[in-house]
Each structure stands twice: as structure tokens, then as C-alpha cells.
Coordinates of C-alpha atoms in Angstrom, one line a residue:
Chain A
X1 CA 18.5 126.2 32.0
X2 CA 19.0 129.7 33.5
X3 CA 19.1 128.7 37.2
X4 CA 21.6 125.8 36.0
X5 CA 23.8 128.5 34.5
X6 CA 23.7 130.6 37.6
X7 CA 24.5 127.4 39.9
X8 CA 27.6 126.8 37.7
X9 CA 28.5 130.4 38.6
X10 CA 28.9 129.9 42.1
X11 CA 30.5 126.7 42.5
X12 CA 30.9 126.1 46.0
X13 CA 27.0 126.5 46.5
X14 CA 26.2 124.7 43.7
X15 CA 25.8 121.2 45.3
X16 CA 23.5 122.7 47.9
X17 CA 21.2 124.3 45.8
X18 CA 20.6 121.0 43.5
X19 CA 20.0 119.5 47.2
X20 CA 17.5 121.8 47.6
X21 CA 15.7 121.8 44.0
X22 CA 16.0 118.2 44.4
X23 CA 13.9 117.9 47.8
X24 CA 11.5 120.5 46.2
X25 CA 10.6 118.9 43.1
X26 CA 10.0 115.7 45.2
X27 CA 8.5 117.4 48.1
X28 CA 5.1 115.6 48.4
X29 CA 7.1 112.0 48.2
X30 CA 9.5 113.0 51.1
X31 CA 6.6 114.4 52.8
X32 CA 5.0 111.3 52.6
X33 CA 7.9 109.2 53.8
X34 CA 8.8 111.5 56.5
X35 CA 6.3 110.0 59.3
X36 CA 8.1 106.9 58.3
X37 CA 11.7 107.8 58.9
X38 CA 10.6 109.8 62.2
X39 CA 8.9 106.6 63.6
X40 CA 12.0 104.4 62.7
X41 CA 14.4 106.9 64.3
X42 CA 13.2 107.2 67.3
X43 CA 11.8 103.8 68.3
X44 CA 14.3 101.8 66.6
X45 CA 17.4 103.8 66.4
X46 CA 17.2 105.4 70.0
X47 CA 17.0 102.0 71.6
X48 CA 19.9 101.0 69.6
X49 CA 21.6 103.9 71.1
X50 CA 20.2 103.2 74.4
X51 CA 22.9 99.8 74.1
X52 CA 25.4 101.8 75.7
X53 CA 23.5 100.6 79.0
X54 CA 25.0 97.5 78.2
X55 CA 28.6 99.3 79.1
X56 CA 27.4 101.0 82.1
X57 CA 26.4 100.1 85.9
X58 CA 22.9 101.7 85.3
X59 CA 21.5 103.6 88.4
X60 CA 17.6 104.4 87.4
X61 CA 18.1 107.5 89.9
X62 CA 21.1 108.7 88.0
X63 CA 19.9 107.9 84.2
X64 CA 21.4 107.3 81.3
X65 CA 24.1 109.8 81.1
X66 CA 25.4 109.8 84.8
X67 CA 25.4 106.4 85.2
X68 CA 29.1 105.2 85.7
X69 CA 30.9 103.3 83.0
X70 CA 31.9 100.1 83.7
X71 CA 33.6 98.8 80.5
X72 CA 32.8 94.8 79.5
X73 CA 31.6 93.9 82.8
X74 CA 28.1 93.2 82.4
X75 CA 29.4 91.1 79.3
X76 CA 32.0 89.1 81.7
X77 CA 29.2 89.1 84.5
X78 CA 27.0 87.3 82.3
X79 CA 29.4 84.8 80.7
X80 CA 30.7 83.7 84.1
X81 CA 27.0 83.7 86.0
X82 CA 26.1 80.2 86.6
X83 CA 22.9 80.6 84.5
X84 CA 25.0 81.3 81.2
X85 CA 25.1 78.2 80.0
X86 CA 21.6 77.1 81.1
X87 CA 20.1 79.5 79.2
X88 CA 22.0 79.3 76.3
X89 CA 21.6 75.7 76.3
X90 CA 17.7 76.2 76.5
X91 CA 17.7 78.6 73.6
X92 CA 19.7 76.4 71.4
X93 CA 17.8 73.4 72.3
X94 CA 14.4 74.5 72.1
X95 CA 15.5 76.2 68.7
X96 CA 16.9 73.0 67.3
X97 CA 13.7 71.2 68.0
X98 CA 11.6 73.4 66.7
X99 CA 13.7 73.2 63.8
X100 CA 13.9 69.7 63.2
X101 CA 10.0 69.2 64.0
X102 CA 8.7 72.5 63.2
X103 CA 10.5 72.7 60.0
X104 CA 9.7 69.2 58.4
X105 CA 6.2 68.8 59.4
X106 CA 4.8 71.5 57.2
X107 CA 6.9 69.8 54.6
X108 CA 5.3 66.3 55.2
X109 CA 1.7 68.0 55.5
X110 CA 2.1 69.7 51.9
X111 CA 3.5 66.3 50.5
X112 CA 0.3 64.4 51.8
X113 CA -2.0 67.1 50.4
X114 CA -0.2 67.0 47.1
X115 CA -1.3 63.3 46.9
X116 CA -4.6 64.3 47.2
X117 CA -6.8 64.3 44.0
X118 CA -10.1 65.8 45.5
X119 CA -9.9 69.2 45.7
X120 CA -12.8 70.1 48.5
X121 CA -11.2 67.7 50.9
X122 CA -7.8 69.5 50.0
X123 CA -9.6 72.6 50.5
X124 CA -11.1 71.7 54.0
X125 CA -8.0 69.8 55.3
X126 CA -5.9 73.3 54.7
X127 CA -8.7 75.4 56.0
X128 CA -9.0 73.5 59.3
X129 CA -4.9 72.9 59.8
X130 CA -4.5 76.9 59.1
X131 CA -7.0 77.7 62.1
X132 CA -4.4 77.5 65.0
X133 CA -2.1 80.1 63.6
X134 CA -4.6 82.7 64.0
X135 CA -5.1 81.7 67.7
X136 CA -2.5 83.7 70.2
X137 CA -0.1 81.9 72.5
X138 CA -2.4 82.7 75.4
X139 CA -5.9 80.8 73.8
X140 CA -3.3 78.0 73.0
X141 CA -2.1 78.0 76.7
X142 CA -5.7 77.7 77.3
X143 CA -6.6 74.8 75.4
X144 CA -3.3 73.3 77.0
X145 CA -4.7 73.4 80.4
X146 CA -8.1 72.2 79.1
X147 CA -6.6 69.2 78.0
X148 CA -3.3 68.6 80.7
X149 CA -4.4 70.7 83.7
X150 CA -3.4 68.2 87.0
X151 CA -7.2 68.4 88.4
X152 CA -9.7 68.7 86.0
X153 CA -7.2 68.5 82.4
X154 CA -8.8 65.8 79.9
X155 CA -5.3 63.7 80.0
X156 CA -5.4 63.5 83.9
X157 CA -9.0 62.6 83.7
X158 CA -8.2 59.6 81.7
X159 CA -5.1 58.7 83.8
X160 CA -7.1 59.0 86.5
X161 CA -9.6 56.4 85.1
X162 CA -6.8 53.9 84.6
X163 CA -5.6 54.5 88.3
X164 CA -2.5 56.3 87.1
X165 CA -1.4 59.2 89.2
X166 CA -1.8 62.9 87.8
X167 CA 0.7 64.4 86.1
X168 CA 1.4 68.1 86.2
X169 CA 2.3 68.6 82.8
X170 CA 2.3 72.2 83.0
X171 CA 4.7 72.4 85.9
X172 CA 6.9 69.4 85.4
X173 CA 10.2 70.3 83.9
X174 CA 10.5 67.1 81.8
X175 CA 7.4 68.0 79.9
X176 CA 8.4 71.7 79.5
X177 CA 10.3 71.4 76.6
X178 CA 8.0 68.8 74.7
X179 CA 4.9 70.6 75.1
X180 CA 6.6 73.7 73.6
X181 CA 8.0 71.6 70.5
X182 CA 4.5 70.2 70.0
X183 CA 2.3 72.9 70.7
X184 CA 4.6 75.0 68.0
X185 CA 3.9 72.1 65.4
X186 CA 0.3 72.4 66.1
X187 CA -0.2 75.7 65.9
X188 CA 1.9 76.2 62.6
X189 CA 1.8 73.0 60.3
X190 CA -0.7 74.3 58.0
X191 CA 0.3 77.9 57.8
X192 CA 3.8 76.8 57.1
X193 CA 2.6 74.4 54.5
X194 CA 1.6 77.2 52.4
X195 CA 4.5 78.1 50.9
X196 CA 5.5 74.4 49.9
X197 CA 1.7 73.6 48.3
X198 CA 2.5 76.8 46.1
X199 CA 5.9 75.3 44.9
X200 CA 4.4 71.7 44.3
X201 CA 1.8 73.2 42.3
X202 CA 4.6 74.9 40.0
X203 CA 6.0 71.1 39.3
X204 CA 4.9 70.1 35.6
X205 CA 2.6 67.4 35.7
X206 CA 3.9 65.8 32.9
X207 CA 6.9 64.7 34.7
X208 CA 4.7 62.4 36.8
X209 CA 2.7 60.8 34.0
X210 CA 6.3 60.1 32.0
X211 CA 7.6 58.6 35.3
X212 CA 4.3 56.4 35.8
X213 CA 5.0 55.4 32.3
X214 CA 8.4 54.2 33.2
X215 CA 6.7 52.5 36.2
X216 CA 8.4 54.6 38.9
X217 CA 6.9 53.9 42.3
X218 CA 5.4 56.5 44.4
X219 CA 8.7 56.6 46.5
X220 CA 10.7 57.2 43.4
X221 CA 8.3 60.0 41.8
X222 CA 9.0 61.4 45.3
X223 CA 13.0 61.3 45.7
X224 CA 12.7 62.1 42.0
X225 CA 10.7 64.8 41.0
X226 CA 8.8 66.1 43.9
X227 CA 11.5 66.9 46.3
X228 CA 14.0 68.0 43.3
X229 CA 10.9 70.3 42.6
X230 CA 10.5 72.2 45.6
X231 CA 14.4 71.8 47.1
X232 CA 14.8 75.8 46.5
X233 CA 12.3 76.8 48.4
X234 CA 13.2 74.2 51.4
X235 CA 16.9 75.3 51.2
X236 CA 15.8 79.1 51.6
X237 CA 13.4 78.4 54.3
X238 CA 16.0 76.5 56.2
X239 CA 18.7 79.3 55.7
X240 CA 15.8 81.7 56.8
X241 CA 15.3 79.7 59.9
X242 CA 19.1 79.3 60.7
X243 CA 19.4 82.7 61.2
X244 CA 16.8 83.0 63.7
X245 CA 18.4 80.0 65.9
X246 CA 18.3 82.2 69.1
X247 CA 14.7 83.4 68.9
X248 CA 13.1 80.3 70.5
X249 CA 9.9 82.0 70.7
X250 CA 9.5 84.5 73.2
X251 CA 5.8 85.1 73.2
X252 CA 5.1 81.3 73.6
X253 CA 7.7 80.8 76.2
X254 CA 6.6 83.5 78.3
X255 CA 3.3 81.9 78.7
X256 CA 4.6 78.3 79.4
X257 CA 7.2 79.3 81.7
X258 CA 6.4 79.1 85.6
X259 CA 9.1 78.5 88.5
X260 CA 8.5 75.2 88.5
X261 CA 9.5 74.3 84.7
X262 CA 11.7 77.2 84.1
X263 CA 14.9 75.5 84.5
X264 CA 14.4 73.6 81.2
X265 CA 12.6 76.2 79.3
X266 CA 13.9 79.5 80.2
X267 CA 15.4 81.1 77.1
X268 CA 17.6 84.4 76.8
X269 CA 14.8 86.5 76.1
X270 CA 12.6 85.4 78.8
X271 CA 15.7 85.7 81.3
X272 CA 16.3 89.6 80.2
X273 CA 12.9 90.4 80.7
X274 CA 13.1 89.0 84.3
X275 CA 16.6 90.3 85.3
X276 CA 15.9 93.3 83.6
X277 CA 12.3 94.6 84.5
X278 CA 11.4 92.4 87.1
X279 CA 14.8 92.6 89.4
X280 CA 16.2 96.0 87.7
X281 CA 19.6 94.5 87.0
X282 CA 19.3 96.9 84.0
X283 CA 22.9 97.2 82.6
X284 CA 23.4 93.0 82.7
X285 CA 19.8 92.6 81.2
X286 CA 20.8 94.9 78.4
X287 CA 24.3 93.5 77.7
X288 CA 22.7 90.1 77.5
X289 CA 20.1 91.5 74.9
X290 CA 23.1 93.3 72.9
X291 CA 24.8 89.9 73.1
X292 CA 22.0 88.2 71.6
X293 CA 21.0 90.8 68.8
X294 CA 24.9 90.8 67.8
X295 CA 25.0 87.3 67.0
X296 CA 21.5 87.1 65.3
X297 CA 22.6 90.1 63.1
X298 CA 25.6 87.9 62.4
X299 CA 23.7 84.9 61.7
X300 CA 21.0 86.9 59.5
X301 CA 23.8 88.4 57.4
X302 CA 25.5 85.2 56.6
X303 CA 22.0 83.5 56.0
X304 CA 21.2 86.4 53.2
X305 CA 24.9 85.7 51.9
X306 CA 23.8 81.6 51.6
X307 CA 20.3 82.2 50.3
X308 CA 22.0 84.7 47.4
X309 CA 23.7 81.3 46.1
X310 CA 20.5 79.3 46.0
X311 CA 17.2 81.1 45.4
X312 CA 17.4 84.7 45.2
X313 CA 18.4 86.8 48.3
X314 CA 16.0 87.7 51.3
X315 CA 16.1 91.4 50.6
Chain B
X1 CA -8.8 59.9 34.5
X2 CA -6.3 58.2 36.2
X3 CA -6.3 54.2 36.4
X4 CA -5.0 53.4 40.0
X5 CA -3.4 50.3 40.9
X6 CA -3.9 48.6 44.4
X7 CA -0.9 50.0 45.6
X8 CA -1.5 53.4 44.9
X9 CA -5.4 53.0 46.4
X10 CA -3.7 51.7 49.4
X11 CA -1.5 54.9 49.6
X12 CA -4.4 56.9 48.8
X13 CA -6.1 55.7 51.6
X14 CA -3.2 56.2 53.9
X15 CA -2.9 59.5 53.1
X16 CA -6.6 60.6 53.2
X17 CA -6.5 58.7 57.0
X18 CA -3.4 60.4 58.1
X19 CA -5.3 64.0 56.9
X20 CA -8.1 63.3 58.6
X21 CA -6.6 62.6 61.9
X22 CA -4.6 65.8 61.5
X23 CA -7.6 67.9 60.8
X24 CA -9.3 66.5 64.1
X25 CA -6.1 67.2 66.2
X26 CA -6.5 70.8 65.0
X27 CA -10.1 71.1 65.6
X28 CA -10.8 69.0 68.5
X29 CA -8.8 70.4 71.3
X30 CA -11.0 73.6 70.8
X31 CA -14.3 72.0 70.4
X32 CA -13.3 70.1 74.1
X33 CA -12.7 73.6 75.3
X34 CA -16.3 74.6 74.4
X35 CA -17.7 71.5 75.8
X36 CA -16.4 72.0 79.2
X37 CA -17.1 75.8 79.2
X38 CA -21.1 74.7 78.7
X39 CA -21.0 71.5 80.9
X40 CA -22.9 72.1 84.3
X41 CA -20.4 71.4 87.6
X42 CA -23.0 68.4 88.4
X43 CA -22.6 66.5 85.2
X44 CA -18.8 66.5 85.8
X45 CA -19.2 65.4 89.4
X46 CA -21.8 62.7 88.1
X47 CA -20.2 61.3 84.9
X48 CA -16.4 62.1 85.4
X49 CA -15.1 63.1 82.0
X50 CA -17.6 64.8 79.4
X51 CA -16.6 65.2 76.1
X52 CA -20.1 65.6 74.6
X53 CA -22.3 67.1 77.5
X54 CA -25.4 65.9 77.9
X55 CA -27.2 69.2 79.4
X56 CA -25.8 72.7 78.7
X57 CA -25.7 75.9 80.9
X58 CA -24.1 79.3 79.8
X59 CA -23.4 80.3 83.7
X60 CA -20.1 80.1 83.1
X61 CA -20.4 82.6 80.4
X62 CA -22.9 84.7 82.6
X63 CA -20.1 84.6 85.2
X64 CA -17.4 85.9 82.9
X65 CA -19.5 88.9 81.4
X66 CA -21.1 89.9 85.1
X67 CA -17.3 90.7 85.9
X68 CA -16.4 94.2 85.0
X69 CA -12.9 93.5 83.2
X70 CA -14.0 91.4 80.6
X71 CA -16.0 94.4 79.0
X72 CA -13.4 96.9 79.5
X73 CA -10.8 94.6 78.4
X74 CA -13.0 94.1 75.1
X75 CA -13.1 98.1 74.6
X76 CA -9.0 98.2 74.5
X77 CA -8.7 95.4 72.5
X78 CA -11.2 96.5 70.0
X79 CA -9.8 100.0 70.5
X80 CA -6.4 98.6 69.9
X81 CA -7.1 96.3 66.9
X82 CA -9.3 99.0 65.1
X83 CA -7.7 102.3 65.6
X84 CA -4.1 100.6 65.6
X85 CA -4.7 98.7 62.1
X86 CA -5.9 101.9 60.5
X87 CA -3.0 104.0 61.7
X88 CA -0.7 101.0 60.8
X89 CA -1.8 100.5 57.3
X90 CA -2.1 104.4 56.6
X91 CA 1.3 105.1 57.7
X92 CA 2.9 101.8 56.0
X93 CA 1.1 103.0 52.6
X94 CA 2.2 106.7 52.8
X95 CA 5.9 105.4 53.5
X96 CA 5.8 102.5 50.8
X97 CA 4.7 104.7 48.0
X98 CA 7.9 106.7 47.9
X99 CA 9.8 104.3 48.5
X100 CA 8.5 102.6 45.4
X101 CA 9.6 104.9 43.2
X102 CA 13.1 103.8 41.6
X103 CA 13.5 107.8 40.4
X104 CA 13.1 108.9 44.1
X105 CA 16.9 110.4 45.2
X106 CA 17.9 109.0 48.3
X107 CA 15.8 105.9 47.7
X108 CA 18.3 103.2 48.7
X109 CA 19.7 104.9 51.9
X110 CA 16.0 105.5 53.3
X111 CA 15.4 101.7 52.6
X112 CA 18.2 100.7 54.2
X113 CA 17.5 102.8 57.0
X114 CA 14.4 100.8 57.4
X115 CA 15.2 97.1 56.6
X116 CA 18.1 97.4 58.9
X117 CA 15.9 97.6 61.8
X118 CA 14.5 94.3 60.9
X119 CA 18.2 92.6 61.6
X120 CA 19.2 94.7 64.4
X121 CA 17.3 96.0 67.5
X122 CA 18.2 97.5 70.8
X123 CA 16.4 95.1 72.6
X124 CA 13.9 94.9 75.6
X125 CA 15.3 97.3 78.2
X126 CA 16.3 100.1 76.2
X127 CA 13.0 100.0 74.4
X128 CA 11.3 99.9 77.7
X129 CA 13.5 102.8 79.2
X130 CA 12.4 105.0 75.9
X131 CA 8.9 104.3 76.3
X132 CA 8.9 105.5 79.8
X133 CA 10.8 108.7 79.3
X134 CA 8.0 109.3 76.4
X135 CA 5.7 109.0 79.0
X136 CA 3.6 106.4 77.4
X137 CA 3.7 103.8 80.2
X138 CA 0.0 103.0 81.0
X139 CA -1.5 104.6 78.1
X140 CA -3.9 102.6 75.8
X141 CA -1.6 104.1 73.2
X142 CA 1.4 102.3 74.0
X143 CA 0.0 99.7 72.4
X144 CA -0.4 101.3 68.9
X145 CA 2.6 104.1 69.0
X146 CA 5.4 101.8 69.0
X147 CA 4.3 99.3 66.7
X148 CA 3.2 101.9 64.0
X149 CA 5.1 100.2 61.1
X150 CA 5.9 96.7 60.4
X151 CA 9.0 96.8 58.1
X152 CA 8.1 93.9 57.2
X153 CA 4.8 94.8 55.6
X154 CA 6.2 98.0 54.2
X155 CA 8.8 96.0 52.5
X156 CA 5.7 93.6 51.0
X157 CA 3.8 96.6 49.9
X158 CA 6.8 98.4 48.7
X159 CA 7.1 95.2 46.4
X160 CA 3.5 95.5 45.1
X161 CA 3.5 99.0 44.2
X162 CA 6.5 98.2 42.0
X163 CA 5.1 95.7 40.1
X164 CA 2.2 97.9 39.1
X165 CA 2.4 98.5 35.3
X166 CA 3.7 101.9 35.5
X167 CA 2.3 103.2 32.3
X168 CA -1.3 103.8 34.4
X169 CA 0.5 106.3 36.7
X170 CA 2.1 107.9 33.7
X171 CA -1.2 108.5 32.1
X172 CA -3.0 110.0 35.2
X173 CA 0.4 112.1 35.7
X174 CA -0.3 113.3 32.0
X175 CA -3.9 114.0 32.7
X176 CA -2.6 116.3 35.4
X177 CA -3.3 113.9 38.6
X178 CA -0.9 115.0 41.4
X179 CA 1.1 112.5 43.3
X180 CA -1.5 112.3 46.2
X181 CA -4.3 111.8 43.5
X182 CA -2.2 109.4 41.6
X183 CA -1.7 107.4 44.9
X184 CA -5.4 107.7 46.2
X185 CA -7.3 107.3 42.9
X186 CA -5.2 104.9 40.9
X187 CA -2.7 103.2 43.0
X188 CA -4.7 102.1 45.8
X189 CA -7.6 100.8 43.9
X190 CA -5.3 98.4 42.4
X191 CA -4.0 97.5 45.6
X192 CA -6.8 96.1 47.6
X193 CA -5.9 92.7 47.7
X194 CA -2.3 93.5 49.4
X195 CA -3.8 96.2 51.5
X196 CA -6.6 93.9 52.9
X197 CA -3.7 90.9 53.7
X198 CA -1.3 93.7 55.3
X199 CA -4.7 95.1 57.0
X200 CA -5.2 91.4 58.4
X201 CA -1.6 91.1 59.6
X202 CA -1.6 93.7 61.7
X203 CA -5.1 93.2 63.0
X204 CA -4.4 89.8 64.0
X205 CA -1.1 91.1 65.5
X206 CA -3.0 93.4 67.3
X207 CA -5.6 90.7 68.7
X208 CA -3.1 88.5 69.6
X209 CA -0.4 90.4 71.4
X210 CA -0.2 90.5 75.0
X211 CA 3.5 91.1 76.1
X212 CA 3.2 94.6 75.2
X213 CA 0.5 95.3 77.7
X214 CA 2.3 93.2 80.4
X215 CA 5.4 95.4 80.0
X216 CA 4.0 98.9 79.8
X217 CA 0.8 98.8 81.7
X218 CA -0.2 98.4 85.1
X219 CA -3.5 100.1 85.2
X220 CA -6.1 97.2 85.2
X221 CA -8.5 99.4 83.2
X222 CA -6.0 99.3 80.2
X223 CA -5.7 95.8 80.3
X224 CA -6.1 94.2 76.4
X225 CA -8.2 90.8 76.4
X226 CA -5.3 88.6 76.1
X227 CA -3.6 89.8 79.5
X228 CA -7.1 89.1 81.2
X229 CA -7.4 85.8 79.9
X230 CA -3.7 85.0 80.8
X231 CA -4.6 86.1 84.8
X232 CA -7.3 83.9 84.9
X233 CA -5.7 81.0 83.3
X234 CA -2.6 81.3 85.6
X235 CA -5.2 82.2 88.5
X236 CA -3.0 85.2 88.9
X237 CA -6.2 87.5 89.3
X238 CA -7.8 84.6 91.8
X239 CA -10.2 87.1 92.5
X240 CA -11.8 86.8 88.9
X241 CA -11.9 83.4 88.4
X242 CA -12.7 81.9 91.8
X243 CA -14.8 84.6 93.1
X244 CA -16.8 84.0 89.5
X245 CA -17.1 80.5 90.6
X246 CA -18.2 80.6 94.3
X247 CA -21.6 80.6 93.4
X248 CA -21.0 77.0 93.2
X249 CA -22.8 76.2 89.8
X250 CA -19.8 76.5 87.7
X251 CA -16.1 75.7 88.6
X252 CA -13.3 78.0 88.1
X253 CA -12.1 75.4 85.3
X254 CA -15.4 76.0 83.3
X255 CA -14.9 79.7 83.6
X256 CA -11.5 79.7 82.7
X257 CA -12.6 77.8 79.5
X258 CA -15.7 80.2 78.7
X259 CA -13.0 83.0 78.8
X260 CA -11.0 81.4 76.3
X261 CA -14.1 80.8 74.2
X262 CA -14.9 84.6 74.4
X263 CA -11.8 85.7 73.5
X264 CA -11.5 83.2 70.5
X265 CA -15.0 84.0 68.9
X266 CA -13.9 87.3 67.3
X267 CA -11.0 85.6 65.7
X268 CA -13.4 82.5 64.3
X269 CA -16.1 84.9 62.9
X270 CA -13.5 86.5 60.6
X271 CA -11.7 83.2 59.9
X272 CA -13.0 82.7 56.5
X273 CA -12.2 86.1 55.5
X274 CA -8.8 86.1 57.1
X275 CA -7.8 82.6 55.6
X276 CA -8.5 84.0 51.9
X277 CA -6.4 86.9 52.3
X278 CA -3.9 85.5 54.3
X279 CA -2.7 82.9 51.6
X280 CA -1.9 85.4 49.1
X281 CA -0.1 87.4 52.0
X282 CA 2.1 84.7 52.8
X283 CA 2.8 84.0 49.2
X284 CA 3.8 87.4 48.5
X285 CA 5.9 88.2 51.5
X286 CA 7.5 85.2 52.4
X287 CA 10.3 84.4 49.4
X288 CA 11.1 87.6 47.6
X289 CA 9.9 90.2 49.6

């Protein structure tokens, strides 16, 4: 009380005083929070400030401050480049295919598992289908080599037995996207199903009993009870996925891409890596990274706004 | 309990068959990798496609482990996974705890400061230049420090702390426990399920990631396992796979596959444990965050 009166007496420093007192009161809490704030400031916000490289003709020798400003030249160079449409097209096509198959496959798996009465069977199938999720993309690529390599790969040995010319699946541009989509579905089908299974478990079983009494077929039950029961989760997941439409899966594609199939599977992120860090076109690559980040940010905001309309917001 | 019509029995059979095929598709490719890795070259030449080998040889594994690179890479990956995960969890927890306190002044702006990084980032090149100017290039710490806290995991733990009953904490405070004691003695023991989930998220992330090592590390002494495997698969390090296979008894292919197995085995060992906890994690983190 005394201290408060004293603070009232000197209005100018009052705000400062209460500020200091708040910190003192919660000093342990702020101390605990401090490392995280420093971490995010250094490793996330400083690179955000580094975005100014996108507007400079960056020169390694001159450094960040002394490199000359070039305005939007890097952006216009990118948009006018011959590769622009190729990598945009690849990024969007691969994302859309992944959305189409990678998104629907787990729902189908969850619906199938939901039909199984035997608990142990359900558990075994789930345990097995989750497994690939925990393997790295390097390992998945290794498995692809085992199956698809031109000389020793399983499929090519089978083709050879039938007298068919071997196909170099891993370097053939025509197979590039297909392999990426298939491996994505393979890796994450079981994992993606978890959420839908949880939602399915929440549907009241008496609805099915009643439907059976009324003589509803399996398809009608699926259409009128099951799908409406998980609609909220489906829509939410769809919106979330849409917000990542420009993230076609860097780790995976970086592993699968080679000089032969690059034309069909090169995406924005792999392009930025090559131009920026291998060919040292730092300003240009940063501009492309920023271009992607800005669009991605807008999509996330839009997705969150949409999600709010449905089942709660994302954060 | 449920009487099935014929149509339903047919439907059930279809469902079971599809699920069995799907399960086989998930597990057989890996078993094939194992089979290739233990099949002697002579048998491949004699029989052609070998799916179930008649005889076994561990020569390919011997070749893999003779090469110096693998042991060193294992060391780096273990260091990265163990030390990295411990630091990840520690720093995530101590940040999540204050942020879970609704009474803490400034909580919302701090939270926004962190969550914003989930939506917008400086991108690869500015991050690379930062790491370079911090002198972290070619240090094993570059695999740990730039990934110290995942905003996503932080939000999950914060959410979990928030829904713990406040009364327990209050009674601890009444008994004279300090904030740190409350966190250590009361909150953490109650949070073991979510903590193990988060630890596993971090650990699997460390074990599986390869790209940061490719970008930030040139020194082959600091290359993690996944990068070595990648080089062997892509025949970048022709010297590693080919010279290994020069002895003639095993093919380069078998050595490649043995390396895949060696890299995967640790994940397979902890998998049953992983699986149990991760399901909780997905459900915790997915929708509501």
C-alpha cells in the first residue's frame, strides 16, 4: 500500500515502476521463458531480417550491408526466368496429387479398419501400417532402390524374366512424380488414419443399430452415418493441407531428384537449394524463398479463418 | 452378438483381404531389403531373383562395419539423438510452463512471437548465412542448436499444462513450494505421457533428418548415419560401397541394402514403444494444439 501511494505521487515513473515490479514478482517465470525467446529471436527472427538479401545483389565478399540494393530485380528475374513456370507447375501438381491420394488414402484405411470387429486383427494392421512413417526418406529411397534399381532391383529382374527391357524407374522423368506420390502414400497412410479412427470411435453405435433395424445397406450407413460423423475432421484436415500447397515435401524430393528426372519433380524448395547454395545466386534464391514464404503465410491465415468456421481454429 | 447376412459376410471378407494386402505392402518391401542383404552373390547369379534366400551370409554386414565411416556416423547420430533430444525437451518444457500460466503478464505477445515462426520463416538462404556467421558450420552442434525448440511441440506441452487441474498446483504453493519445485515435483510427474510423446517426436526427427547435415557439414567425420546411407545409395561415395564390394563375395547392391538395414534397426527396436506413445501424440497435437 505504501509503495503504491509513493508510485501515485510520482506519475511519470509510475508506469516504469509497475513494470519493474511485475517482472520482479514473476521473475522465475520470465527467467524460464528467456532461453526460448532468445532462441526464437536468433534462429527465426534474424533470418527473417535476412530477407532483405532478396532485394540486394548479394555478394559474399561485400556481405549483407554493403551489397548494393536492386529493388525487385531478383523477383522479376525469377518470374521471367525460363524455369519459373516449370518449378511452379511441378510444385503445384505434386502437391495436388499428394492432396488427392495422400489425403484420401488414410480415410479409406480408417473406414476399412472401422468395419473390422476383431480387435487383435485391427491392432496388427494398424501396427504394421504405421511402421513406414518412422522410416526416414533416405531409408524409403533405399527400399525403392531394392525394388526398382535398373540392374538388381526386384521389378526389373521380374521384367527381365519376361523378356522386357529394364526400366530405370528412379531416373526416368515419366516415373518421377508417380514414385513420389506412391512413396508418400505408402509412408503415411497408416499414420494419417489415426485421427480418423479416433473420430470414428466417437460415433454413437446406436445409430448403426437403428439403421440396421431400418434395413439400411452398408453403403447407406456409410453415407448417412459414418461420413457425416467424421466430416468435421475431414474438412479441418483438408483446410490444413491446403495451407501447405506449396510445401511439396522437401526432404523427400531432395532425396528422389537427380539430374535426369529433375525436370518433372524439381520444386521451389529444391530449386532454392541448388541456385542458392550450389550456384551461389544468393539474392535470387532468397527472393524465391520469400515469394514462397509470403504465399504460404497468406494460405495459412486463410486456412485458419476457414477452419474457424468449422471445427475450432488451428491455434 | 451380431447376426450377419450373406452380403455382410462377403463385405467382411473383402475388407479383411484388402487390409491384409495393405499390411503386406507395408512390410514386405523391407523384408525384401533384408533378404537381399543376406543373400550370397553366388546364389543371386545362380537363381536370379531371390526373395527367400536358401543360404545366408553376413559378409555384406561385415563389409559395412569394416568401413570406418559407419561407426563414426553412428556416434554422431547417437550424439545428435540423445543430447539433442534431452536439450530439446528441457528447453521446450521450461518455456511451455510460464506460457501455460494465464496470469502471467505478457503471455499473449510472447506466445504470438513464438507461434508466428510456425507460419513464416526467413527461408533456407538467410538461415544458412546466419549459421555461417555464428561459426556453427562443420560443428556437430549445428545439428542440435538450430533445432532447439519446435514451436509445434511447445504448443502441445503448453496445452497439456493448461488442462492440468489448477488445485493441485495451488495446494503445493500453499505448502510453500516455489515455482521451480512445483514444476519439478508436481507438474512434470503428471505430464509423463506427453513428455515421452514429445521426446519421441524429437528423437525420431533427429534420427531421420539428413538435410541439415548436408547443408551445414562438409567434414566427413561429422556426417550422421542418414547422410552416409544416402551417399552409399546414390553411389556418391563410390569408394565406400564399391571398394567394400571389391572382395567379390558380396555385391555393391547387397552392401547398400545392409546399410539400409543397419540404419533402420534402431527404429525397429524402439518401434513398439514409439507406436504406443505416438498415437497419443498425434491426437494431442493434431486438431486442438
